[in-house]
Amino acid sequence: MTKYQTLLYYCYSTIENAELFATTHLEFCKSLGLVGRIIVADEGLNGTVSGTVEACKTYMDTIHADPRFAKTEFKIDDVEEPSFIKMHCRYKAEIVHSGLRDPHIIDPTKRTGIHLEPKEFLEMKDREDVVILDVRSNYEHSLGKFKNAVTLDIENFRDFPEKISELEQYKDKKILTYCTGGIKCEKASALLLHEGFKEVYQLHGGIIKYGKEAGGKDFEGKCYVFDNRVAVEVNTVNPVVISKCFNCGKTTAKMINCANPECNEHFTQCDDCGWAMDGCCSEVCKEHPRKRQYDGTGYYVKVPQQINVNKKGRADFIEELRPVTAQ
């Protein structure tokens, strides 16, 4: 019987006093025993939370009871244990960092690409007049992407706007955008329309929903997620592994963070190289004095670490990345 769930969701909706909302919402989540990461901005909510089935239901019911968030769609995964260690809810300028803050240019509540349900996306994606566009970052699409998708060399979604010029050759095509849960496509598709692309669509609910409702057909590899799971299976129809070990080139689906905290690079690494390199991407990182202990997972969480005692006799703390205990 399922004991825990992980919820992925977003909602573009104006929040008055969003900074105060973030503070009170954090306390509400903690009262339910939830863990996760939520971003609150004037433009809406973006979150992944995890907890017991009962706590998750209470959370979803509460969100839906608020008129501002009544249309929020939750992607629900049953999990064996909570997908986070702590609960964070922070106020930021945007719920997904794009640098596109001019509502006269980009406003997902007014104009975006046409939303395609997973089965509609599946039916359209292989047509000759269609281009599938991945709007995610390099480390995400290197782990998994749709077959024949166009990918962009971007380290972060905020780099997407400057890459629009590389897509000019596709202006006479139907553009089908996709991302993990749909949130990046809301702004990416709106920007494409603003830049003169005529037919722009987006995969509603993203890769996660596509896996649940269309079997994940032709999604090659795994889907990167922003929690302790790191990557999840999507394709139950024709799965393949496409990612390669950064060090030796062997096919592997395992993604880790470099054990050198000053590098902390996301990259794929096979188990053999993981142990040989001590969880590092290079010999330089392997010899770094602050290198973290590698336990085979390559995943590290932030925990408080005392670094000094101040003049008032109280300890000052920093957050130091430490490895999660292997399960």
GROMACS .gro file of C-alpha atoms in nm:
model
  327
    1MET     CA    1   0.000   0.000   0.000
    2THR     CA    2   0.134   0.343  -0.099
    3LYS     CA    3   0.250   0.542   0.201
    4TYR     CA    4   0.416   0.845   0.038
    5GLN     CA    5   0.361   1.059  -0.267
    6THR     CA    6   0.550   1.330  -0.451
    7LEU     CA    7   0.356   1.615  -0.614
    8LEU     CA    8   0.485   1.823  -0.904
    9TYR     CA    9   0.287   2.135  -0.996
   10TYR     CA   10   0.286   2.499  -1.101
   11CYS     CA   11   0.029   2.773  -1.142
   12TYR     CA   12   0.059   3.113  -1.308
   13SER     CA   13  -0.171   3.338  -1.107
   14THR     CA   14  -0.108   3.680  -0.953
   15ILE     CA   15  -0.027   3.668  -0.582
   16GLU     CA   16  -0.058   3.988  -0.382
   17ASN     CA   17   0.200   4.019  -0.103
   18ALA     CA   18   0.377   3.712  -0.243
   19GLU     CA   19   0.670   3.746  -0.004
   20LEU     CA   20   0.438   3.721   0.297
   21PHE     CA   21   0.251   3.435   0.129
   22ALA     CA   22   0.579   3.242   0.099
   23THR     CA   23   0.639   3.272   0.474
   24THR     CA   24   0.292   3.158   0.577
   25HIS     CA   25   0.284   2.885   0.313
   26LEU     CA   26   0.608   2.741   0.448
   27GLU     CA   27   0.456   2.711   0.794
   28PHE     CA   28   0.146   2.546   0.648
   29CYS     CA   29   0.358   2.287   0.464
   30LYS     CA   30   0.559   2.215   0.777
   31SER     CA   31   0.237   2.168   0.975
   32LEU     CA   32   0.144   1.888   0.734
   33GLY     CA   33   0.485   1.726   0.765
   34LEU     CA   34   0.565   1.788   0.398
   35VAL     CA   35   0.914   1.821   0.258
   36GLY     CA   36   1.005   1.977  -0.073
   37ARG     CA   37   1.087   2.293  -0.261
   38ILE     CA   38   0.837   2.567  -0.355
   39ILE     CA   39   0.908   2.892  -0.536
   40VAL     CA   40   0.664   3.176  -0.483
   41ALA     CA   41   0.662   3.486  -0.703
   42ASP     CA   42   0.420   3.764  -0.785
   43GLU     CA   43   0.332   3.558  -1.094
   44GLY     CA   44   0.242   3.233  -0.917
   45LEU     CA   45   0.364   2.906  -0.765
   46ASN     CA   46   0.608   2.636  -0.871
   47GLY     CA   47   0.661   2.340  -0.644
   48THR     CA   48   0.754   1.982  -0.576
   49VAL     CA   49   0.645   1.852  -0.237
   50SER     CA   50   0.648   1.508  -0.082
   51GLY     CA   51   0.486   1.344   0.217
   52THR     CA   52   0.227   1.094   0.330
   53VAL     CA   53  -0.073   1.028   0.108
   54GLU     CA   54  -0.297   1.199   0.364
   55ALA     CA   55  -0.076   1.509   0.386
   56CYS     CA   56  -0.054   1.535   0.009
   57LYS     CA   57  -0.431   1.513  -0.026
   58THR     CA   58  -0.479   1.787   0.234
   59TYR     CA   59  -0.226   2.002   0.051
   60MET     CA   60  -0.392   1.957  -0.288
   61ASP     CA   61  -0.738   2.021  -0.145
   62THR     CA   62  -0.615   2.342   0.020
   63ILE     CA   63  -0.451   2.468  -0.299
   64HIS     CA   64  -0.763   2.394  -0.505
   65ALA     CA   65  -0.984   2.570  -0.247
   66ASP     CA   66  -0.797   2.896  -0.312
   67PRO     CA   67  -0.961   3.068  -0.615
   68ARG     CA   68  -0.619   3.186  -0.735
   69PHE     CA   69  -0.496   2.829  -0.770
   70ALA     CA   70  -0.818   2.639  -0.839
   71LYS     CA   71  -0.699   2.517  -1.181
   72THR     CA   72  -0.365   2.384  -1.060
   73GLU     CA   73  -0.283   2.041  -1.200
   74PHE     CA   74  -0.079   1.803  -0.987
   75LYS     CA   75   0.141   1.529  -1.129
   76ILE     CA   76   0.134   1.259  -0.861
   77ASP     CA   77   0.399   0.990  -0.813
   78ASP     CA   78   0.378   0.712  -0.556
   79VAL     CA   79   0.718   0.683  -0.386
   80GLU     CA   80   0.872   0.453  -0.126
   81GLU     CA   81   1.004   0.742   0.082
   82PRO     CA   82   0.980   1.124   0.076
   83SER     CA   83   1.175   1.275  -0.214
   84PHE     CA   84   1.334   1.554  -0.009
   85ILE     CA   85   1.503   1.598   0.327
   86LYS     CA   86   1.369   1.942   0.426
   87MET     CA   87   1.092   2.187   0.339
   88HIS     CA   88   1.182   2.510   0.156
   89CYS     CA   89   0.942   2.779   0.036
   90ARG     CA   90   1.111   3.088  -0.103
   91TYR     CA   91   1.006   3.412  -0.266
   92LYS     CA   92   1.177   3.489  -0.598
   93ALA     CA   93   1.129   3.722  -0.892
   94GLU     CA   94   0.999   3.442  -1.117
   95ILE     CA   95   0.868   3.091  -1.059
   96VAL     CA   96   1.105   2.971  -1.332
   97HIS     CA   97   1.412   3.183  -1.402
   98SER     CA   98   1.389   3.314  -1.757
   99GLY     CA   99   1.474   3.682  -1.733
  100LEU     CA  100   1.148   3.749  -1.920
  101ARG     CA  101   0.964   3.977  -1.681
  102ASP     CA  102   0.795   4.224  -1.917
  103PRO     CA  103   0.423   4.131  -1.911
  104HIS     CA  104   0.376   4.315  -2.241
  105ILE     CA  105   0.602   4.054  -2.402
  106ILE     CA  106   0.548   3.742  -2.191
  107ASP     CA  107   0.235   3.674  -1.988
  108PRO     CA  108   0.147   3.302  -1.962
  109THR     CA  109  -0.200   3.388  -1.833
  110LYS     CA  110  -0.283   3.561  -2.163
  111ARG     CA  111  -0.089   3.402  -2.448
  112THR     CA  112   0.104   3.076  -2.483
  113GLY     CA  113   0.137   2.796  -2.733
  114ILE     CA  114  -0.161   2.567  -2.789
  115HIS     CA  115  -0.168   2.303  -2.516
  116LEU     CA  116  -0.156   1.945  -2.645
  117GLU     CA  117  -0.265   1.657  -2.426
  118PRO     CA  118  -0.012   1.368  -2.426
  119LYS     CA  119  -0.206   1.159  -2.676
  120GLU     CA  120  -0.243   1.460  -2.908
  121PHE     CA  121   0.132   1.523  -2.882
  122LEU     CA  122   0.195   1.155  -2.962
  123GLU     CA  123  -0.025   1.176  -3.271
  124MET     CA  124   0.141   1.495  -3.402
  125LYS     CA  125   0.507   1.455  -3.317
  126ASP     CA  126   0.617   1.250  -3.621
  127ARG     CA  127   0.453   1.459  -3.892
  128GLU     CA  128   0.682   1.604  -4.158
  129ASP     CA  129   0.573   1.961  -4.085
  130VAL     CA  130   0.649   1.929  -3.712
  131VAL     CA  131   0.962   2.006  -3.510
  132ILE     CA  132   0.989   1.881  -3.150
  133LEU     CA  133   1.176   2.134  -2.936
  134ASP     CA  134   1.330   2.054  -2.598
  135VAL     CA  135   1.349   2.375  -2.392
  136ARG     CA  136   1.541   2.223  -2.100
  137SER     CA  137   1.908   2.255  -2.001
  138ASN     CA  138   2.198   2.045  -2.128
  139TYR     CA  139   2.223   1.816  -1.825
  140GLU     CA  140   1.852   1.737  -1.855
  141HIS     CA  141   1.831   1.650  -2.223
  142SER     CA  142   2.165   1.464  -2.213
  143LEU     CA  143   1.998   1.216  -1.976
  144GLY     CA  144   1.680   1.177  -2.182
  145LYS     CA  145   1.483   1.342  -2.462
  146PHE     CA  146   1.225   1.270  -2.730
  147LYS     CA  147   1.348   1.086  -3.036
  148ASN     CA  148   1.451   1.337  -3.308
  149ALA     CA  149   1.399   1.638  -3.077
  150VAL     CA  150   1.589   1.961  -3.138
  151THR     CA  151   1.798   2.049  -2.832
  152LEU     CA  152   1.972   2.375  -2.749
  153ASP     CA  153   2.311   2.426  -2.586
  154ILE     CA  154   2.193   2.600  -2.269
  155GLU     CA  155   2.319   2.572  -1.913
  156ASN     CA  156   2.003   2.727  -1.767
  157PHE     CA  157   1.657   2.818  -1.896
  158ARG     CA  158   1.748   3.186  -1.868
  159ASP     CA  159   1.978   3.123  -2.169
  160PHE     CA  160   1.681   3.022  -2.388
  161PRO     CA  161   1.591   3.370  -2.521
  162GLU     CA  162   1.935   3.422  -2.676
  163LYS     CA  163   1.905   3.089  -2.860
  164ILE     CA  164   1.586   3.182  -3.046
  165SER     CA  165   1.788   3.295  -3.349
  166GLU     CA  166   1.911   2.936  -3.395
  167LEU     CA  167   1.552   2.828  -3.460
  168GLU     CA  168   1.482   3.062  -3.753
  169GLN     CA  169   1.504   2.770  -3.998
  170TYR     CA  170   1.193   2.619  -3.838
  171LYS     CA  171   0.963   2.921  -3.866
  172ASP     CA  172   0.751   2.753  -4.134
  173LYS     CA  173   0.705   2.442  -3.919
  174LYS     CA  174   0.473   2.354  -3.633
  175ILE     CA  175   0.685   2.380  -3.315
  176LEU     CA  176   0.601   2.132  -3.037
  177THR     CA  177   0.776   2.239  -2.717
  178TYR     CA  178   0.821   2.019  -2.412
  179CYS     CA  179   0.986   2.021  -2.069
  180THR     CA  180   0.964   1.823  -1.744
  181GLY     CA  181   0.627   1.938  -1.612
  182GLY     CA  182   0.517   2.212  -1.852
  183ILE     CA  183   0.621   2.528  -1.668
  184LYS     CA  184   0.915   2.627  -1.892
  185CYS     CA  185   0.702   2.577  -2.204
  186GLU     CA  186   0.457   2.842  -2.086
  187LYS     CA  187   0.722   3.112  -2.127
  188ALA     CA  188   0.920   2.947  -2.407
  189SER     CA  189   0.613   2.910  -2.631
  190ALA     CA  190   0.500   3.265  -2.552
  191LEU     CA  191   0.843   3.398  -2.651
  192LEU     CA  192   0.841   3.199  -2.975
  193LEU     CA  193   0.504   3.350  -3.066
  194HIS     CA  194   0.635   3.697  -2.982
  195GLU     CA  195   0.933   3.634  -3.212
  196GLY     CA  196   0.709   3.554  -3.507
  197PHE     CA  197   0.672   3.176  -3.500
  198LYS     CA  198   0.320   3.114  -3.627
  199GLU     CA  199   0.225   2.768  -3.500
  200VAL     CA  200   0.353   2.689  -3.155
  201TYR     CA  201   0.230   2.409  -2.930
  202GLN     CA  202   0.334   2.274  -2.593
  203LEU     CA  203   0.308   1.936  -2.425
  204HIS     CA  204   0.054   1.989  -2.149
  205GLY     CA  205   0.184   1.848  -1.822
  206GLY     CA  206   0.526   1.786  -1.973
  207ILE     CA  207   0.725   1.466  -1.990
  208ILE     CA  208   0.589   1.342  -1.658
  209LYS     CA  209   0.227   1.349  -1.773
  210TYR     CA  210   0.323   1.207  -2.113
  211GLY     CA  211   0.474   0.906  -1.939
  212LYS     CA  212   0.162   0.846  -1.736
  213GLU     CA  213  -0.094   0.897  -2.013
  214ALA     CA  214   0.087   0.795  -2.334
  215GLY     CA  215   0.326   0.534  -2.202
  216GLY     CA  216   0.623   0.759  -2.272
  217LYS     CA  217   0.660   0.624  -2.626
  218ASP     CA  218   0.974   0.752  -2.805
  219PHE     CA  219   1.106   0.934  -2.500
  220GLU     CA  220   1.462   0.803  -2.499
  221GLY     CA  221   1.645   0.774  -2.167
  222LYS     CA  222   1.529   0.895  -1.827
  223CYS     CA  223   1.372   1.221  -1.716
  224TYR     CA  224   1.574   1.441  -1.482
  225VAL     CA  225   1.374   1.558  -1.178
  226PHE     CA  226   1.468   1.815  -0.915
  227ASP     CA  227   1.452   1.600  -0.602
  228ASN     CA  228   1.633   1.311  -0.435
  229ARG     CA  229   1.525   1.069  -0.708
  230VAL     CA  230   1.739   1.262  -0.964
  231ALA     CA  231   1.593   1.068  -1.259
  232VAL     CA  232   1.272   0.876  -1.323
  233GLU     CA  233   1.163   0.621  -1.582
  234VAL     CA  234   0.916   0.754  -1.841
  235ASN     CA  235   0.896   0.510  -2.132
  236THR     CA  236   0.719   0.177  -2.080
  237VAL     CA  237   0.664   0.118  -2.456
  238ASN     CA  238   1.007   0.128  -2.625
  239PRO     CA  239   1.263   0.236  -2.362
  240VAL     CA  240   1.631   0.289  -2.444
  241VAL     CA  241   1.928   0.443  -2.263
  242ILE     CA  242   2.096   0.726  -2.456
  243SER     CA  243   2.324   0.893  -2.200
  244LYS     CA  244   2.696   0.818  -2.192
  245CYS     CA  245   2.947   0.813  -1.909
  246PHE     CA  246   3.128   1.146  -1.902
  247ASN     CA  247   3.458   0.971  -1.830
  248CYS     CA  248   3.465   0.653  -2.039
  249GLY     CA  249   3.175   0.690  -2.283
  250LYS     CA  250   2.998   0.372  -2.175
  251THR     CA  251   2.618   0.382  -2.189
  252THR     CA  252   2.476   0.465  -1.847
  253ALA     CA  253   2.163   0.627  -1.708
  254LYS     CA  254   2.321   0.726  -1.377
  255MET     CA  255   2.352   1.100  -1.317
  256ILE     CA  256   2.544   1.247  -1.023
  257ASN     CA  257   2.691   1.570  -0.886
  258CYS     CA  258   3.069   1.602  -0.883
  259ALA     CA  259   3.203   1.527  -0.535
  260ASN     CA  260   3.402   1.850  -0.548
  261PRO     CA  261   3.154   2.104  -0.403
  262GLU     CA  262   3.326   2.390  -0.582
  263CYS     CA  263   3.251   2.216  -0.912
  264ASN     CA  264   2.925   2.034  -0.827
  265GLU     CA  265   2.876   1.961  -1.200
  266HIS     CA  266   2.576   1.751  -1.306
  267PHE     CA  267   2.701   1.468  -1.525
  268THR     CA  268   2.643   1.102  -1.612
  269GLN     CA  269   2.894   0.853  -1.479
  270CYS     CA  270   2.894   0.472  -1.479
  271ASP     CA  271   2.949   0.285  -1.152
  272ASP     CA  272   3.301   0.170  -1.249
  273CYS     CA  273   3.417   0.526  -1.317
  274GLY     CA  274   3.227   0.649  -1.013
  275TRP     CA  275   3.436   0.440  -0.779
  276ALA     CA  276   3.756   0.492  -0.979
  277MET     CA  277   3.709   0.871  -0.984
  278ASP     CA  278   3.568   0.884  -0.630
  279GLY     CA  279   3.254   1.054  -0.767
  280CYS     CA  280   3.446   1.329  -0.946
  281CYS     CA  281   3.434   1.450  -1.304
  282SER     CA  282   3.812   1.499  -1.335
  283GLU     CA  283   4.145   1.425  -1.170
  284VAL     CA  284   4.163   1.791  -1.062
  285CYS     CA  285   3.834   1.759  -0.874
  286LYS     CA  286   3.942   1.422  -0.734
  287GLU     CA  287   4.240   1.588  -0.566
  288HIS     CA  288   4.046   1.889  -0.437
  289PRO     CA  289   4.087   1.938  -0.058
  290ARG     CA  290   3.712   1.993  -0.004
  291LYS     CA  291   3.605   1.682  -0.195
  292ARG     CA  292   3.303   1.518  -0.039
  293GLN     CA  293   3.286   1.150   0.055
  294TYR     CA  294   3.147   0.944  -0.233
  295ASP     CA  295   2.903   0.672  -0.126
  296GLY     CA  296   2.799   0.541  -0.467
  297THR     CA  297   2.492   0.764  -0.506
  298GLY     CA  298   2.658   1.089  -0.613
  299TYR     CA  299   2.375   1.285  -0.454
  300TYR     CA  300   2.442   1.541  -0.182
  301VAL     CA  301   2.207   1.737   0.042
  302LYS     CA  302   2.255   2.058   0.236
  303VAL     CA  303   2.299   2.019   0.611
  304PRO     CA  304   2.400   2.282   0.868
  305GLN     CA  305   2.766   2.283   0.964
  306GLN     CA  306   2.909   2.496   1.245
  307ILE     CA  307   3.206   2.704   1.130
  308ASN     CA  308   3.273   2.948   1.413
  309VAL     CA  309   3.137   3.106   1.729
  310ASN     CA  310   3.056   3.475   1.706
  311LYS     CA  311   3.124   3.746   1.965
  312LYS     CA  312   2.790   3.684   2.136
  313GLY     CA  313   2.877   3.320   2.193
  314ARG     CA  314   2.638   3.189   1.928
  315ALA     CA  315   2.746   2.957   1.649
  316ASP     CA  316   2.732   3.080   1.291
  317PHE     CA  317   2.638   2.818   1.036
  318ILE     CA  318   2.679   2.759   0.665
  319GLU     CA  319   2.505   2.498   0.454
  320GLU     CA  320   2.752   2.234   0.345
  321LEU     CA  321   2.665   1.968   0.089
  322ARG     CA  322   2.692   1.619   0.233
  323PRO     CA  323   2.609   1.282   0.072
  324VAL     CA  324   2.275   1.115   0.126
  325THR     CA  325   2.305   0.775   0.291
  326ALA     CA  326   2.268   0.504   0.026
  327GLN     CA  327   1.939   0.321   0.056
   0.00000   0.00000   0.00000
